[in-house]
Amino acid sequence: MPSGVRTPSTSGAHAMVVDGGHGCWLRDVSGNEYLDYLMGSGPLLLGHAHPAVVEAVSQRLSKGSSYLMVNESAIELAEEVAQTVPCAEKVAFNNSGSESTFFALRMARAFTGREKTLKFEGAFHGMHDYALMSNQWTHAPGEAQGPVPNSAGIASGIGKDVVVAPWNDLETTERLLRKHGAELAAVILEPLQRTLPPAPGFLERIREVTRELGIVLIFDEVVTGYRLALGGAQEYYGVTPDLATVCKGIASGFPISILCGRADIMDHADPQRLAQGDHVRMTGTFSGNSLSCTAALATLQELRRPGTYEGLFEKGRRLMDGLTEAMNRAGIPCQVTGEPPAFQPWFSEAVVQDFRDMLKADPARSMQFTELLLDRGILKAHEKFFISTAHGEAEIDLTLEAYREVAEALAAAG
Ligand SMILES: Cc1ncc(COP(=O)(O)O)c(C=O)c1O
């Protein structure tokens, strides 16, 4: 396992090996319990081992798990996705977010006959070569926006087909869209970029200009899908893309991702187009497997319960406000960005609206914040806090108390 432990927060003094989870709690093999805001990096919208999901998947498992062939759960889930996600006229299943963003870009190239894609600086779209450009791990972005490769091993030719724009800067983005318009197959964006909401009118204008220039607009809703609303960020912000990739929120931690969108674009995956020469290959051994689809169906049933999203937002809002208040009171400069179901603090004096603002925040203090919370049994990623339906009022109170203690500790450390 050459990459070792996944995050710095679980190395060194806090090294741990997970035993299991229940609700919003995680247990390590030494018997320590942690209040979990990492939530598997987002998928556990209902918490760990939700009984309805465990029951549905256990029953399904007795009939086998993976057949390569279309199955009842996949059909039922495709219908559910088409009903809930505004852009979803057609639906395809993959296994990870990276696969779906990769296929979305390929689909856009086949549809438009163009080669280039535009992404935003600091946005994350997964692990394939076109995605690993000028993402949030770009430490030396240079004066102009990228593309800066975020990994060794990416062929140098890839960057030539990637245009990078500054998030929330409409003027520059529109200029780049018009400059490269005739070559651009797609614009791919996270509608909530990491935890940076779109400026008023930003998504709406990108929608208008991409439509005008015949560019496929892809919303990467790997995080926001089913988390901000049943219809994801496109429902929440009221802007409908041409294609969307939806992943983490839907299946309680089972591997599945969805590429969905306009029928005329998605139909490139239809094998009957082979003769026409514009067929997009998109298949995977485990894609649409019945266990993941069953987990998703059970999750959706829970998410549909009245009050689910109101509850998520109310709890998240309490945490965002409490965190801001604790830091203010201790005199620690801090900006909390995001939407209540997924948010994060930036230790910065300045308002954080784009990637360059993110770089101005203090990473050492952020690391310290995460470690101090872990000292108090609260686990989060270095980035976001993920809220689930399993987080109750008692856990929120406990977290607010920890915020106050940690703010004081940070102030004392100077
Ligand atoms: C917005 C976004 N897109 C794509 C991905 C990649 O998804 P996966 O890790 O399932 O490949 C992620 C993962 O965190 C993500 O946050």
Tab-separated table of C-alpha atoms and ligand atoms in Angstrom:
chain	number	residue	atom	x	y	z
A	1	MET	CA	0.000	0.000	0.000
A	2	PRO	CA	2.459	2.668	-1.221
A	3	SER	CA	0.214	5.644	-0.493
A	4	GLY	CA	-0.181	4.498	3.117
A	5	VAL	CA	-2.801	6.227	5.233
A	6	ARG	CA	-5.154	8.457	3.290
A	7	THR	CA	-4.982	11.747	5.196
A	8	PRO	CA	-2.456	13.451	7.466
A	9	SER	CA	-5.085	13.631	10.202
A	10	THR	CA	-4.804	9.887	10.698
A	11	SER	CA	-1.016	9.704	10.737
A	12	GLY	CA	1.524	10.476	13.460
A	13	ALA	CA	-0.005	10.824	16.926
A	14	HIS	CA	-3.451	10.173	15.507
A	15	ALA	CA	-2.661	7.105	13.418
A	16	MET	CA	-5.661	4.826	13.436
A	17	VAL	CA	-7.099	1.812	11.724
A	18	VAL	CA	-10.866	1.799	11.366
A	19	ASP	CA	-12.870	-0.996	12.899
A	20	GLY	CA	-16.352	0.185	11.913
A	21	GLY	CA	-18.973	2.887	12.071
A	22	HIS	CA	-22.534	3.358	13.262
A	23	GLY	CA	-24.606	6.463	12.630
A	24	CYS	CA	-22.321	9.474	12.921
A	25	TRP	CA	-19.701	7.613	14.966
A	26	LEU	CA	-16.547	5.834	13.849
A	27	ARG	CA	-14.598	3.325	15.949
A	28	ASP	CA	-10.944	2.357	15.562
A	29	VAL	CA	-9.398	-1.039	16.295
A	30	SER	CA	-8.069	0.279	19.619
A	31	GLY	CA	-11.652	0.951	20.730
A	32	ASN	CA	-11.606	4.774	20.405
A	33	GLU	CA	-14.828	6.398	19.193
A	34	TYR	CA	-14.841	9.484	16.988
A	35	LEU	CA	-17.659	11.825	16.092
A	36	ASP	CA	-17.395	11.607	12.327
A	37	TYR	CA	-17.641	14.606	9.980
A	38	LEU	CA	-15.417	12.968	7.366
A	39	MET	CA	-18.295	10.622	6.535
A	40	GLY	CA	-16.221	8.675	4.016
A	41	SER	CA	-15.558	11.995	2.245
A	42	GLY	CA	-19.251	12.650	1.716
A	43	PRO	CA	-21.160	9.537	0.659
A	44	LEU	CA	-22.645	8.732	4.062
A	45	LEU	CA	-25.546	11.135	3.905
A	46	LEU	CA	-27.528	8.777	6.177
A	47	GLY	CA	-24.535	7.946	8.401
A	48	HIS	CA	-22.728	4.619	8.727
A	49	ALA	CA	-24.664	1.359	8.403
A	50	HIS	CA	-28.141	2.846	8.142
A	51	PRO	CA	-30.534	-0.013	9.040
A	52	ALA	CA	-32.733	0.437	5.937
A	53	VAL	CA	-29.685	0.214	3.660
A	54	VAL	CA	-28.184	-2.754	5.536
A	55	GLU	CA	-31.498	-4.608	5.332
A	56	ALA	CA	-32.067	-3.913	1.618
A	57	VAL	CA	-28.514	-4.820	0.603
A	58	SER	CA	-28.450	-7.973	2.766
A	59	GLN	CA	-31.658	-9.212	1.143
A	60	ARG	CA	-30.393	-8.419	-2.321
A	61	LEU	CA	-27.032	-10.126	-1.714
A	62	SER	CA	-28.677	-13.541	-1.428
A	63	LYS	CA	-29.515	-13.228	-5.153
A	64	GLY	CA	-25.922	-12.438	-6.137
A	65	SER	CA	-24.304	-9.079	-6.690
A	66	SER	CA	-22.967	-8.418	-10.162
A	67	TYR	CA	-24.144	-9.779	-13.518
A	68	LEU	CA	-22.779	-7.309	-16.111
A	69	MET	CA	-26.353	-7.385	-17.456
A	70	VAL	CA	-29.152	-4.957	-16.881
A	71	ASN	CA	-31.099	-5.823	-13.733
A	72	GLU	CA	-34.273	-4.706	-11.976
A	73	SER	CA	-32.561	-2.494	-9.379
A	74	ALA	CA	-30.662	-0.613	-12.098
A	75	ILE	CA	-33.849	0.064	-14.066
A	76	GLU	CA	-35.702	1.219	-10.963
A	77	LEU	CA	-32.811	3.481	-9.991
A	78	ALA	CA	-32.545	4.998	-13.472
A	79	GLU	CA	-36.237	5.908	-13.205
A	80	GLU	CA	-35.680	7.494	-9.781
A	81	VAL	CA	-32.727	9.532	-11.073
A	82	ALA	CA	-34.731	10.703	-14.080
A	83	GLN	CA	-37.484	11.848	-11.708
A	84	THR	CA	-35.225	13.681	-9.277
A	85	VAL	CA	-32.308	15.215	-11.227
A	86	PRO	CA	-33.568	18.032	-13.500
A	87	CYS	CA	-31.197	17.425	-16.472
A	88	ALA	CA	-31.557	13.625	-16.442
A	89	GLU	CA	-33.376	12.668	-19.630
A	90	LYS	CA	-31.082	9.619	-19.904
A	91	VAL	CA	-29.031	7.873	-17.243
A	92	ALA	CA	-25.887	5.707	-17.238
A	93	PHE	CA	-24.141	4.032	-14.308
A	94	ASN	CA	-20.433	3.962	-13.537
A	95	ASN	CA	-18.519	3.157	-10.351
A	96	SER	CA	-16.677	6.305	-9.306
A	97	GLY	CA	-16.893	10.042	-9.748
A	98	SER	CA	-13.682	10.045	-11.782
A	99	GLU	CA	-15.159	7.614	-14.291
A	100	SER	CA	-18.273	9.715	-14.756
A	101	THR	CA	-16.431	13.014	-15.286
A	102	PHE	CA	-14.085	11.247	-17.706
A	103	PHE	CA	-17.013	9.813	-19.705
A	104	ALA	CA	-18.891	13.134	-19.583
A	105	LEU	CA	-15.973	14.874	-21.305
A	106	ARG	CA	-15.679	12.099	-23.888
A	107	MET	CA	-19.412	12.322	-24.551
A	108	ALA	CA	-19.147	16.107	-25.039
A	109	ARG	CA	-16.282	15.681	-27.529
A	110	ALA	CA	-18.244	13.112	-29.516
A	111	PHE	CA	-21.345	15.320	-29.530
A	112	THR	CA	-19.633	18.558	-30.568
A	113	GLY	CA	-16.746	17.216	-32.642
A	114	ARG	CA	-14.500	19.596	-30.678
A	115	GLU	CA	-11.466	18.759	-28.528
A	116	LYS	CA	-11.009	21.289	-25.722
A	117	THR	CA	-12.595	21.573	-22.299
A	118	LEU	CA	-12.734	24.502	-19.907
A	119	LYS	CA	-12.478	23.922	-16.175
A	120	PHE	CA	-12.124	26.293	-13.228
A	121	GLU	CA	-8.979	26.871	-11.226
A	122	GLY	CA	-9.119	25.005	-7.923
A	123	ALA	CA	-11.939	22.684	-8.973
A	124	PHE	CA	-11.588	18.935	-8.464
A	125	HIS	CA	-13.013	16.467	-10.946
A	126	GLY	CA	-11.186	13.278	-10.030
A	127	MET	CA	-8.126	11.294	-11.009
A	128	HIS	CA	-8.045	11.063	-14.797
A	129	ASP	CA	-5.582	13.101	-16.816
A	130	TYR	CA	-7.996	15.806	-18.037
A	131	ALA	CA	-9.272	16.311	-14.477
A	132	LEU	CA	-5.900	16.525	-12.739
A	133	MET	CA	-5.198	20.049	-13.969
A	134	SER	CA	-5.057	23.209	-11.832
A	135	ASN	CA	-7.148	21.638	-9.089
A	136	GLN	CA	-7.160	22.575	-5.395
A	137	TRP	CA	-3.714	21.027	-4.895
A	138	THR	CA	-2.035	23.538	-7.195
A	139	HIS	CA	0.494	25.196	-4.901
A	140	ALA	CA	2.333	27.271	-7.483
A	141	PRO	CA	-0.369	28.344	-9.913
A	142	GLY	CA	1.652	31.050	-11.659
A	143	GLU	CA	0.344	34.471	-12.554
A	144	ALA	CA	-2.173	33.375	-15.152
A	145	GLN	CA	-4.564	30.481	-14.617
A	146	GLY	CA	-3.129	27.016	-15.520
A	147	PRO	CA	-3.356	24.398	-16.836
A	148	VAL	CA	-0.915	23.085	-14.214
A	149	PRO	CA	-0.748	19.247	-14.015
A	150	ASN	CA	-1.385	17.983	-10.479
A	151	SER	CA	0.454	14.708	-10.890
A	152	ALA	CA	3.538	13.212	-12.446
A	153	GLY	CA	2.842	10.895	-15.323
A	154	ILE	CA	0.342	13.033	-17.215
A	155	ALA	CA	1.176	13.216	-20.923
A	156	SER	CA	2.262	16.725	-21.849
A	157	GLY	CA	-0.230	16.888	-24.742
A	158	ILE	CA	-3.239	16.761	-22.393
A	159	GLY	CA	-2.773	20.302	-21.084
A	160	LYS	CA	-3.055	21.713	-24.601
A	161	ASP	CA	-6.724	20.792	-24.615
A	162	VAL	CA	-7.567	22.227	-21.192
A	163	VAL	CA	-8.489	25.887	-20.694
A	164	VAL	CA	-8.578	27.135	-17.093
A	165	ALA	CA	-10.788	29.985	-15.886
A	166	PRO	CA	-11.042	31.772	-12.523
A	167	TRP	CA	-14.097	30.722	-10.467
A	168	ASN	CA	-16.622	33.488	-9.843
A	169	ASP	CA	-14.914	35.873	-12.297
A	170	LEU	CA	-17.591	36.189	-14.936
A	171	GLU	CA	-15.843	38.740	-17.116
A	172	THR	CA	-12.669	36.653	-17.588
A	173	THR	CA	-14.656	33.435	-17.965
A	174	GLU	CA	-16.902	34.901	-20.645
A	175	ARG	CA	-13.874	36.284	-22.467
A	176	LEU	CA	-12.217	32.822	-22.440
A	177	LEU	CA	-15.425	31.156	-23.576
A	178	ARG	CA	-15.741	33.503	-26.530
A	179	LYS	CA	-12.020	33.258	-27.379
A	180	HIS	CA	-11.957	29.428	-27.406
A	181	GLY	CA	-15.656	28.885	-28.177
A	182	ALA	CA	-15.258	27.200	-31.554
A	183	GLU	CA	-12.843	24.614	-30.085
A	184	LEU	CA	-14.579	24.009	-26.754
A	185	ALA	CA	-16.506	20.757	-26.382
A	186	ALA	CA	-17.386	21.302	-22.737
A	187	VAL	CA	-17.322	23.467	-19.671
A	188	ILE	CA	-17.066	21.324	-16.558
A	189	LEU	CA	-17.633	22.893	-13.147
A	190	GLU	CA	-18.515	22.078	-9.565
A	191	PRO	CA	-21.615	24.233	-8.978
A	192	LEU	CA	-20.424	24.567	-5.377
A	193	GLN	CA	-16.674	24.689	-6.092
A	194	ARG	CA	-15.206	22.763	-3.148
A	195	THR	CA	-17.027	24.981	-0.613
A	196	LEU	CA	-17.171	28.181	-2.673
A	197	PRO	CA	-20.742	28.990	-3.717
A	198	PRO	CA	-21.303	30.562	-7.115
A	199	ALA	CA	-21.586	34.363	-7.133
A	200	PRO	CA	-25.103	35.591	-7.908
A	201	GLY	CA	-25.760	35.207	-11.639
A	202	PHE	CA	-22.488	33.302	-12.319
A	203	LEU	CA	-23.999	29.905	-13.189
A	204	GLU	CA	-26.916	31.527	-14.999
A	205	ARG	CA	-24.615	33.505	-17.324
A	206	ILE	CA	-22.357	30.511	-18.016
A	207	ARG	CA	-25.504	28.596	-18.913
A	208	GLU	CA	-26.541	31.315	-21.376
A	209	VAL	CA	-23.133	31.674	-23.029
A	210	THR	CA	-22.462	27.918	-23.361
A	211	ARG	CA	-25.901	27.499	-24.931
A	212	GLU	CA	-25.189	30.327	-27.359
A	213	LEU	CA	-21.771	28.881	-28.337
A	214	GLY	CA	-22.910	25.247	-28.556
A	215	ILE	CA	-20.657	24.120	-25.682
A	216	VAL	CA	-21.824	21.225	-23.486
A	217	LEU	CA	-22.248	22.400	-19.890
A	218	ILE	CA	-21.359	19.685	-17.367
A	219	PHE	CA	-22.134	20.045	-13.683
A	220	ASP	CA	-19.858	17.852	-11.596
A	221	GLU	CA	-22.300	17.005	-8.829
A	222	VAL	CA	-20.196	14.207	-7.367
A	223	VAL	CA	-20.466	15.985	-4.011
A	224	THR	CA	-23.578	18.155	-4.358
A	225	GLY	CA	-25.859	15.526	-5.963
A	226	TYR	CA	-28.542	14.475	-3.443
A	227	ARG	CA	-26.666	16.471	-0.769
A	228	LEU	CA	-27.935	20.014	-1.402
A	229	ALA	CA	-31.378	18.792	-2.504
A	230	LEU	CA	-32.874	15.657	-4.068
A	231	GLY	CA	-32.165	17.285	-7.434
A	232	GLY	CA	-28.691	18.376	-6.297
A	233	ALA	CA	-27.107	21.765	-6.946
A	234	GLN	CA	-28.998	22.178	-10.228
A	235	GLU	CA	-32.245	22.160	-8.263
A	236	TYR	CA	-30.788	24.170	-5.357
A	237	TYR	CA	-29.246	26.932	-7.523
A	238	GLY	CA	-31.928	26.680	-10.224
A	239	VAL	CA	-29.653	26.192	-13.255
A	240	THR	CA	-29.913	23.076	-15.449
A	241	PRO	CA	-26.760	21.796	-17.205
A	242	ASP	CA	-26.612	19.564	-20.297
A	243	LEU	CA	-24.876	16.722	-18.445
A	244	ALA	CA	-24.301	15.968	-14.769
A	245	THR	CA	-22.147	13.562	-12.814
A	246	VAL	CA	-23.723	12.465	-9.550
A	247	CYS	CA	-22.055	10.166	-7.084
A	248	LYS	CA	-21.401	10.373	-3.401
A	249	GLY	CA	-24.757	11.213	-1.829
A	250	ILE	CA	-26.796	8.544	-3.479
A	251	ALA	CA	-25.742	5.119	-2.206
A	252	SER	CA	-24.625	5.319	1.428
A	253	GLY	CA	-21.029	4.422	0.627
A	254	PHE	CA	-21.607	1.750	-2.028
A	255	PRO	CA	-19.575	2.408	-5.176
A	256	ILE	CA	-21.748	3.903	-7.876
A	257	SER	CA	-21.770	7.066	-9.922
A	258	ILE	CA	-24.186	8.389	-12.469
A	259	LEU	CA	-23.731	10.225	-15.711
A	260	CYS	CA	-27.006	11.722	-16.822
A	261	GLY	CA	-28.316	14.447	-19.054
A	262	ARG	CA	-29.761	15.427	-22.397
A	263	ALA	CA	-30.912	12.511	-24.517
A	264	ASP	CA	-29.299	13.790	-27.727
A	265	ILE	CA	-25.875	13.794	-26.011
A	266	MET	CA	-26.253	10.652	-23.908
A	267	ASP	CA	-27.485	8.688	-26.941
A	268	HIS	CA	-23.891	8.582	-28.200
A	269	ALA	CA	-23.518	5.608	-25.840
A	270	ASP	CA	-26.096	3.666	-27.840
A	271	PRO	CA	-24.228	0.774	-29.561
A	272	GLN	CA	-26.501	1.147	-32.580
A	273	ARG	CA	-24.426	4.204	-33.422
A	274	LEU	CA	-21.352	2.055	-34.046
A	275	ALA	CA	-22.091	2.066	-37.766
A	276	GLN	CA	-22.302	5.877	-37.745
A	277	GLY	CA	-18.836	6.152	-36.219
A	278	ASP	CA	-19.873	8.440	-33.354
A	279	HIS	CA	-20.503	5.798	-30.708
A	280	VAL	CA	-19.026	6.552	-27.260
A	281	ARG	CA	-17.632	3.510	-25.473
A	282	MET	CA	-18.777	3.491	-21.876
A	283	THR	CA	-18.850	0.252	-19.976
A	284	GLY	CA	-17.408	-1.264	-16.808
A	285	THR	CA	-17.546	-4.712	-15.247
A	286	PHE	CA	-19.287	-3.517	-12.094
A	287	SER	CA	-21.279	-0.633	-13.593
A	288	GLY	CA	-24.933	-0.808	-12.600
A	289	ASN	CA	-24.341	-3.762	-10.256
A	290	SER	CA	-27.431	-4.644	-8.292
A	291	LEU	CA	-25.920	-4.182	-4.806
A	292	SER	CA	-24.938	-0.555	-5.382
A	293	CYS	CA	-28.256	0.161	-7.111
A	294	THR	CA	-30.162	-1.441	-4.236
A	295	ALA	CA	-28.208	0.635	-1.707
A	296	ALA	CA	-29.057	3.741	-3.731
A	297	LEU	CA	-32.762	2.889	-3.888
A	298	ALA	CA	-32.898	2.359	-0.116
A	299	THR	CA	-30.986	5.614	0.458
A	300	LEU	CA	-33.327	7.561	-1.820
A	301	GLN	CA	-36.352	6.270	0.044
A	302	GLU	CA	-34.907	7.681	3.270
A	303	LEU	CA	-33.891	10.974	1.643
A	304	ARG	CA	-37.436	11.432	0.352
A	305	ARG	CA	-38.839	11.541	3.909
A	306	PRO	CA	-40.344	14.957	4.677
A	307	GLY	CA	-37.969	17.210	6.578
A	308	THR	CA	-34.728	15.448	5.540
A	309	TYR	CA	-33.125	18.430	3.831
A	310	GLU	CA	-34.568	20.966	6.263
A	311	GLY	CA	-32.899	18.955	9.064
A	312	LEU	CA	-29.545	18.743	7.273
A	313	PHE	CA	-29.558	22.471	6.580
A	314	GLU	CA	-30.634	23.428	10.098
A	315	LYS	CA	-27.863	21.353	11.709
A	316	GLY	CA	-25.258	22.558	9.257
A	317	ARG	CA	-26.319	26.170	9.725
A	318	ARG	CA	-25.940	25.838	13.529
A	319	LEU	CA	-22.430	24.484	13.039
A	320	MET	CA	-21.404	27.139	10.517
A	321	ASP	CA	-22.708	29.945	12.740
A	322	GLY	CA	-21.246	28.398	15.910
A	323	LEU	CA	-17.830	27.998	14.289
A	324	THR	CA	-17.794	31.606	13.075
A	325	GLU	CA	-18.887	32.855	16.487
A	326	ALA	CA	-16.285	30.782	18.384
A	327	MET	CA	-13.449	32.052	16.165
A	328	ASN	CA	-14.683	35.652	16.297
A	329	ARG	CA	-14.874	35.540	20.070
A	330	ALA	CA	-11.309	34.181	20.313
A	331	GLY	CA	-10.058	36.813	17.840
A	332	ILE	CA	-9.040	34.256	15.192
A	333	PRO	CA	-9.579	35.504	11.618
A	334	CYS	CA	-11.792	32.891	10.012
A	335	GLN	CA	-14.179	32.652	7.062
A	336	VAL	CA	-16.622	29.755	6.960
A	337	THR	CA	-17.699	28.969	3.396
A	338	GLY	CA	-20.015	26.433	1.809
A	339	GLU	CA	-23.593	25.365	2.178
A	340	PRO	CA	-24.819	23.880	5.469
A	341	PRO	CA	-24.580	20.187	4.399
A	342	ALA	CA	-20.873	20.711	3.419
A	343	PHE	CA	-18.784	23.597	4.675
A	344	GLN	CA	-15.289	24.489	5.848
A	345	PRO	CA	-13.331	27.187	7.688
A	346	TRP	CA	-10.564	29.243	6.097
A	347	PHE	CA	-8.153	30.907	8.487
A	348	SER	CA	-7.957	34.185	6.633
A	349	GLU	CA	-8.742	37.870	7.111
A	350	ALA	CA	-10.042	38.175	3.554
A	351	VAL	CA	-13.334	37.004	2.104
A	352	VAL	CA	-12.802	33.679	0.264
A	353	GLN	CA	-14.552	33.565	-3.118
A	354	ASP	CA	-12.112	31.896	-5.481
A	355	PHE	CA	-9.064	29.652	-5.594
A	356	ARG	CA	-6.564	32.508	-5.214
A	357	ASP	CA	-8.387	33.613	-2.029
A	358	MET	CA	-8.113	30.037	-0.733
A	359	LEU	CA	-4.337	30.193	-1.179
A	360	LYS	CA	-4.176	33.243	1.102
A	361	ALA	CA	-5.599	31.273	4.054
A	362	ASP	CA	-3.241	29.833	6.680
A	363	PRO	CA	-2.777	26.066	6.008
A	364	ALA	CA	-0.796	25.485	9.229
A	365	ARG	CA	-3.616	26.850	11.358
A	366	SER	CA	-6.124	24.769	9.422
A	367	MET	CA	-4.040	21.670	10.140
A	368	GLN	CA	-3.826	22.646	13.815
A	369	PHE	CA	-7.604	23.128	13.926
A	370	THR	CA	-8.172	19.634	12.518
A	371	GLU	CA	-5.679	18.096	14.976
A	372	LEU	CA	-7.170	19.918	17.992
A	373	LEU	CA	-10.619	18.633	17.058
A	374	LEU	CA	-9.219	15.128	16.730
A	375	ASP	CA	-7.712	15.486	20.226
A	376	ARG	CA	-11.329	15.979	21.337
A	377	GLY	CA	-12.582	12.943	19.397
A	378	ILE	CA	-13.973	14.848	16.414
A	379	LEU	CA	-12.882	13.626	12.995
A	380	LYS	CA	-12.973	15.719	9.830
A	381	ALA	CA	-11.036	15.935	6.586
A	382	HIS	CA	-8.622	18.815	6.101
A	383	GLU	CA	-11.270	20.276	3.861
A	384	LYS	CA	-14.969	19.945	4.555
A	385	PHE	CA	-17.301	19.055	7.368
A	386	PHE	CA	-19.909	16.656	5.955
A	387	ILE	CA	-23.243	16.601	7.800
A	388	SER	CA	-25.488	13.521	7.747
A	389	THR	CA	-29.031	12.795	8.871
A	390	ALA	CA	-27.441	10.716	11.680
A	391	HIS	CA	-25.909	13.776	13.377
A	392	GLY	CA	-28.306	14.617	16.216
A	393	GLU	CA	-28.733	17.689	18.375
A	394	ALA	CA	-26.534	16.170	21.120
A	395	GLU	CA	-23.668	15.717	18.666
A	396	ILE	CA	-24.106	19.232	17.324
A	397	ASP	CA	-23.968	20.615	20.900
A	398	LEU	CA	-20.837	18.572	21.576
A	399	THR	CA	-19.227	19.956	18.417
A	400	LEU	CA	-20.126	23.559	19.285
A	401	GLU	CA	-18.479	23.108	22.671
A	402	ALA	CA	-15.380	21.689	20.963
A	403	TYR	CA	-15.288	24.672	18.570
A	404	ARG	CA	-15.142	27.033	21.565
A	405	GLU	CA	-12.327	25.056	23.217
A	406	VAL	CA	-10.353	24.757	19.990
A	407	ALA	CA	-10.746	28.473	19.215
A	408	GLU	CA	-9.307	29.295	22.631
A	409	ALA	CA	-6.454	26.819	22.129
A	410	LEU	CA	-5.645	28.375	18.745
A	411	ALA	CA	-5.670	31.846	20.263
A	412	ALA	CA	-3.370	30.694	23.090
A	413	ALA	CA	-0.979	29.108	20.571
A	414	GLY	CA	-0.835	32.500	18.761
B	1	LIG	C1	-16.359	17.213	-7.258
B	1	LIG	C2	-15.699	15.880	-7.393
B	1	LIG	N1	-15.601	15.315	-8.598
B	1	LIG	C3	-15.039	14.105	-8.778
B	1	LIG	C4	-14.532	13.389	-7.719
B	1	LIG	C5	-13.906	12.054	-7.935
B	1	LIG	O1	-14.736	11.062	-7.417
B	1	LIG	P1	-14.135	9.608	-7.051
B	1	LIG	O2	-13.232	9.786	-5.886
B	1	LIG	O3	-15.356	8.794	-6.733
B	1	LIG	O4	-13.439	9.123	-8.265
B	1	LIG	C6	-14.619	13.929	-6.428
B	1	LIG	C7	-14.080	13.196	-5.263
B	1	LIG	O5	-13.995	13.677	-4.173
B	1	LIG	C8	-15.203	15.216	-6.254
B	1	LIG	O6	-15.263	15.810	-5.056
